[in-house]
CSV table of C-alpha atoms in Angstrom, one decimal:
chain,number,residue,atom,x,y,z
B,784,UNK,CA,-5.7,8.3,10.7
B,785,UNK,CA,-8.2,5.5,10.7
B,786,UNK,CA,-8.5,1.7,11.5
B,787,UNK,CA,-10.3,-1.3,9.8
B,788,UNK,CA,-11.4,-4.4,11.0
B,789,UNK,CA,-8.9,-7.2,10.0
B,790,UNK,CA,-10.1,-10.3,8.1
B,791,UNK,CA,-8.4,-13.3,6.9
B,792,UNK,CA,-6.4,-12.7,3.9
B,793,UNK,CA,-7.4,-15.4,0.9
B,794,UNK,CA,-4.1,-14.5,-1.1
B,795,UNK,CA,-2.9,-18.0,-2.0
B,796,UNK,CA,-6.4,-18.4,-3.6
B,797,UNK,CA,-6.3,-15.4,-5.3
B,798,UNK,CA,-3.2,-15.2,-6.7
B,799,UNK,CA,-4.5,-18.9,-8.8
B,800,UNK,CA,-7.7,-16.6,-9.8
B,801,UNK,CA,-4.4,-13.8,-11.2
B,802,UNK,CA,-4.1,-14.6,-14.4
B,803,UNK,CA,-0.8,-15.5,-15.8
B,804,UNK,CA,0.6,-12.2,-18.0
B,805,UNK,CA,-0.8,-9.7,-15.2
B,806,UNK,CA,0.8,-11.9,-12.2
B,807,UNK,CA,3.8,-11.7,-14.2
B,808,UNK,CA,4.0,-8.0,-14.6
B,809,UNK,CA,2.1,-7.3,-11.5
B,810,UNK,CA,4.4,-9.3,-9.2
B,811,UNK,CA,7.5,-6.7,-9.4
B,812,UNK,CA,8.8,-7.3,-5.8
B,813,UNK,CA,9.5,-11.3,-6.3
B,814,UNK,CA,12.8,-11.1,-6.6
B,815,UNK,CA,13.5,-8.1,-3.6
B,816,UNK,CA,15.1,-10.4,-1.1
B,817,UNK,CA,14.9,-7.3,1.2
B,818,UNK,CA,11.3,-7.8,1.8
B,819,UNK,CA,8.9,-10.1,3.8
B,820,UNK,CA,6.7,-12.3,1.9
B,821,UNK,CA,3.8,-9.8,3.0
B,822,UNK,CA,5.8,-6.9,1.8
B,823,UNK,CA,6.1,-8.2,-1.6
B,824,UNK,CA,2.3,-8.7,-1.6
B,825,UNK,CA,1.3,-5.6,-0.4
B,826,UNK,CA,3.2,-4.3,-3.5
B,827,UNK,CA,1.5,-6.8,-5.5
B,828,UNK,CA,-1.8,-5.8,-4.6
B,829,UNK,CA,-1.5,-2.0,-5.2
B,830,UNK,CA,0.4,-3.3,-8.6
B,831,UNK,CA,-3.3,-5.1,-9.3
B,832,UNK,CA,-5.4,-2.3,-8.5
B,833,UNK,CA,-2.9,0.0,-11.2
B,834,UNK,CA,-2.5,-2.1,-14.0
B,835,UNK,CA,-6.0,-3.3,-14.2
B,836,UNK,CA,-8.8,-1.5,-11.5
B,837,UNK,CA,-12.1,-3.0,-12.9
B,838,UNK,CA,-10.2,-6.4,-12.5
B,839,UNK,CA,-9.6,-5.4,-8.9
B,840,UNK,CA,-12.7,-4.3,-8.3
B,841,UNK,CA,-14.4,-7.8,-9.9
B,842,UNK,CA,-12.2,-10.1,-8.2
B,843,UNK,CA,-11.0,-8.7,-5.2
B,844,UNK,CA,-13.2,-5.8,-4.1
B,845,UNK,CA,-16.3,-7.8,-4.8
B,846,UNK,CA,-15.1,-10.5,-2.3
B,847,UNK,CA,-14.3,-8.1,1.0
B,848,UNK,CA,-17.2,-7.5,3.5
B,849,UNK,CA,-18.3,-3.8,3.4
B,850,UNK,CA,-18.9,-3.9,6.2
B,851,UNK,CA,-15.9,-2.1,8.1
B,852,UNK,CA,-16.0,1.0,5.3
B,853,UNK,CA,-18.0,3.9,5.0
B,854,UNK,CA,-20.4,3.2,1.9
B,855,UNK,CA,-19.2,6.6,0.4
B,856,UNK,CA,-15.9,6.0,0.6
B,857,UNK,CA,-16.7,2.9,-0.9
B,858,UNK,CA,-18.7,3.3,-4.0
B,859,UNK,CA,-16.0,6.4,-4.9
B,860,UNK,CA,-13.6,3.6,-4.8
B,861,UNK,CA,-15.1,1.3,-7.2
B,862,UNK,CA,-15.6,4.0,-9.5
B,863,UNK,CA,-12.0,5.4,-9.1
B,864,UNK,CA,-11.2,1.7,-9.8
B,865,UNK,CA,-13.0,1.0,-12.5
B,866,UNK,CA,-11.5,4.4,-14.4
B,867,UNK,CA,-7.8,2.6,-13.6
B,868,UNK,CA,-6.6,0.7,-16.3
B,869,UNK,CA,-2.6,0.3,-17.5
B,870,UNK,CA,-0.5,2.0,-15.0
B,871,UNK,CA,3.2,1.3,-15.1
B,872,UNK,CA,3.2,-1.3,-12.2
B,873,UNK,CA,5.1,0.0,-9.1
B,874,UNK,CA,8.7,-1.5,-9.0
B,875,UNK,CA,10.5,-2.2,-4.8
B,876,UNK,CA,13.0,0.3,-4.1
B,877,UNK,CA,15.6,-0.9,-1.7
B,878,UNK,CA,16.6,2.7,-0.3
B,879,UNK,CA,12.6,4.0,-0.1
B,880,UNK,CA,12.4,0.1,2.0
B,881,UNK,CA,14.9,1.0,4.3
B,882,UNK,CA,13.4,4.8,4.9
B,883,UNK,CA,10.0,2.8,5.6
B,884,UNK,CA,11.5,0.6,7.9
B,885,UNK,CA,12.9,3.0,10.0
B,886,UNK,CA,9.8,4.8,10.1
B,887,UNK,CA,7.8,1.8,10.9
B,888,UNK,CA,9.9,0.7,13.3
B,889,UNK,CA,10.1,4.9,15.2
B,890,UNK,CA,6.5,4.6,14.8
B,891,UNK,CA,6.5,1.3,16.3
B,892,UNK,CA,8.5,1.9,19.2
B,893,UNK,CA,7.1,5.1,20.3
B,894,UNK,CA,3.0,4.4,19.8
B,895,UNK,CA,3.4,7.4,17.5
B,896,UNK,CA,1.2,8.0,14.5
B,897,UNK,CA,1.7,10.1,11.0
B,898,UNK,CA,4.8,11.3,9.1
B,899,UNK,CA,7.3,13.2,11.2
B,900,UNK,CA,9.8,11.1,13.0
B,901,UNK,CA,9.9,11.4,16.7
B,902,UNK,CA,13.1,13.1,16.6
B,903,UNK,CA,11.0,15.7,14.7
B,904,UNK,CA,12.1,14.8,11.2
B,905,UNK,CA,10.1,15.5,8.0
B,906,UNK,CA,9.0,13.0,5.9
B,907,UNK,CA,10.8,13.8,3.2
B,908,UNK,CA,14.3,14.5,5.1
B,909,UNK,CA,14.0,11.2,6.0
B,910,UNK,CA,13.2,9.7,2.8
B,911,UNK,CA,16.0,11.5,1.4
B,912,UNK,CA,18.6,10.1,3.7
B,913,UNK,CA,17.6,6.8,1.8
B,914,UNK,CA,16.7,6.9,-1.3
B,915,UNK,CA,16.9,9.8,-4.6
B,916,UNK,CA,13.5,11.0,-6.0
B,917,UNK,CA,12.1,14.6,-7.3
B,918,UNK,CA,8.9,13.5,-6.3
B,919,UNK,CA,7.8,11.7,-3.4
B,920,UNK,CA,5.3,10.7,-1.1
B,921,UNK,CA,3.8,8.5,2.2
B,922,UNK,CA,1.3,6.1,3.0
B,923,UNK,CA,0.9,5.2,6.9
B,924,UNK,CA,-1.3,2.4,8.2
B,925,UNK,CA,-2.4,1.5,11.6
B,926,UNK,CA,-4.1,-1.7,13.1
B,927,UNK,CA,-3.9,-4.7,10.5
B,928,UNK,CA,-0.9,-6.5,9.1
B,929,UNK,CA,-1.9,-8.6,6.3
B,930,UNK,CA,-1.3,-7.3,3.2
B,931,UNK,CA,-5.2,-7.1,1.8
B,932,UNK,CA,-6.2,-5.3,4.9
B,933,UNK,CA,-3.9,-2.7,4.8
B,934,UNK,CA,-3.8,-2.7,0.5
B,935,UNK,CA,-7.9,-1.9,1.6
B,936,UNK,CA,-7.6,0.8,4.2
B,937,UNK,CA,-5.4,3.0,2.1
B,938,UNK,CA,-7.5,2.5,-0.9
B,939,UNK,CA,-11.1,3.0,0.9
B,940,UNK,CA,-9.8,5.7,2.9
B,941,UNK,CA,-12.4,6.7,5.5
B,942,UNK,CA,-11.4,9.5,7.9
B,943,UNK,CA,-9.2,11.2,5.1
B,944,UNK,CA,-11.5,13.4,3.4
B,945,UNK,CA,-8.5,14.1,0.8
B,946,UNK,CA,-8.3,10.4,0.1
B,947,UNK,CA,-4.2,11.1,0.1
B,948,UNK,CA,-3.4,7.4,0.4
B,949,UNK,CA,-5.7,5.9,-2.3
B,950,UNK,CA,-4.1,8.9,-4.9
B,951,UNK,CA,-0.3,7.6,-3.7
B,952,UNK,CA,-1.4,4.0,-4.7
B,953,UNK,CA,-2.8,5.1,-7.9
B,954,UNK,CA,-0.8,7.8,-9.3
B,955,UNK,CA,1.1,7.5,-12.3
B,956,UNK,CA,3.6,10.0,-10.8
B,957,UNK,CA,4.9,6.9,-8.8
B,958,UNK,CA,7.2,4.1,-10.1
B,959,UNK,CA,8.8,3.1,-7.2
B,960,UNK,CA,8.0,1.8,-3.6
B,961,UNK,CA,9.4,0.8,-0.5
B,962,UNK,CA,7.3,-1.1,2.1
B,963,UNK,CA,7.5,-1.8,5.4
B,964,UNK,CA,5.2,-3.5,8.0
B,965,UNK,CA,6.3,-3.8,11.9
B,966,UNK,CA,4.7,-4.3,15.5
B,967,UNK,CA,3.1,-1.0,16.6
B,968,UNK,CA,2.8,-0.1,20.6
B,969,UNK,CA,-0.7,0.9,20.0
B,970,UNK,CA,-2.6,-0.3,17.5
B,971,UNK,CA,-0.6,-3.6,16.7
B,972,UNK,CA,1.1,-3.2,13.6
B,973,UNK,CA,1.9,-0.3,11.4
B,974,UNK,CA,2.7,-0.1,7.1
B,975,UNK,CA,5.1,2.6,5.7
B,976,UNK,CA,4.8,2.9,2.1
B,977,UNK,CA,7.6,5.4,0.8
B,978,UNK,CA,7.2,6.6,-2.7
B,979,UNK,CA,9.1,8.0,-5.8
B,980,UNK,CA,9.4,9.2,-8.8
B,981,UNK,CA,12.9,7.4,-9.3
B,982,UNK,CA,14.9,4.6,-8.2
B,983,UNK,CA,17.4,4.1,-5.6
């Protein structure tokens, strides 16, 4: 588990830098009146950094401070970027939404951190209450709630030497996501991303 420092997120002017046809396909969640507005982006983003990384890397990476990340961690992602091109863009799942919310919100609640509820149920017993999939998986972030910051965290991925949250984003074993951001006891706000292989 790590934290980054938060920083304003510039998403209206970004999305006007999108252009048109990868908005259009990147932009899956529009529609998913199940979401918060920075639900759907946070879907957006990862949707940017699979269908087109060098893009992501050009026009969002490029524009972040550093600063915050590890310059390991960063330079492997710009290079893990820049080999992503033309994954199928992640589509909202209402089911894996509603197993992140819960989630979020036990996490919230308690000041807890990581994957196992604090009833003591497994990630993927909980996921499977909500929503159908053969494979599956979780991203968990702590500290910032806009949707850049968090997109950011998970992809740089300091503190996780297995850099298990930037592979969830960009596997093409994914097509489906659920997202969820609520307050967090501790560290402010917390972001369950719930994964899988099919939908709801």
């Amino acid at each position: 588990m790590f934290l980054s420092c938060f920083f304003q997120d510039t998403y209206a002017q970004e999305v006007d830098n999108i252009p048109k046809e990868m908005l259009q396909k990147a932009n899956t969640a529009a529609d998913a009146n199940y979401l918060s507005d920075d639900e759907k982006q946070v879907i957006l983003y990862m949707n940017l950094a699979r269908i087109d990384g060098a893009w992501f890397v050009k026009n969002i990476l490029n524009e972040v401070d550093r600063a915050p990340y590890t310059d390991e961690n960063f330079k492997s992602l710009i290079s893990d970027l820049n080999n992503t091109k033309d994954l199928e863009p992640l589509n909202p799942g209402k089911g894996l939404s509603e197993a992140a919310t819960f989630h979020a919100k036990d996490m919230g609640k308690t000041g807890g951190v990581g994957h196992v509820s604090s009833d003591g149920t497994k990630t993927f017993e909980r996921v499977k209450k909500y929503a159908k999939g053969g494979y599956m998986g979780e991203n968990c972030s702590y500290g910032p709630s806009d949707p850049l910051s968090i997109i950011l965290q998970l992809l740089v991925d300091d503190g996780v030497p297995s850099l298990g949250h930037r592979k969830s984003i960009l596997s093409k074993n994914y097509s489906f996501v659920g997202v969820a951001i609520e307050p967090h006891k501790t560290y402010g706000h917390n972001c369950v991303q719930d994964f899988s292989d099919t939908g709801d």
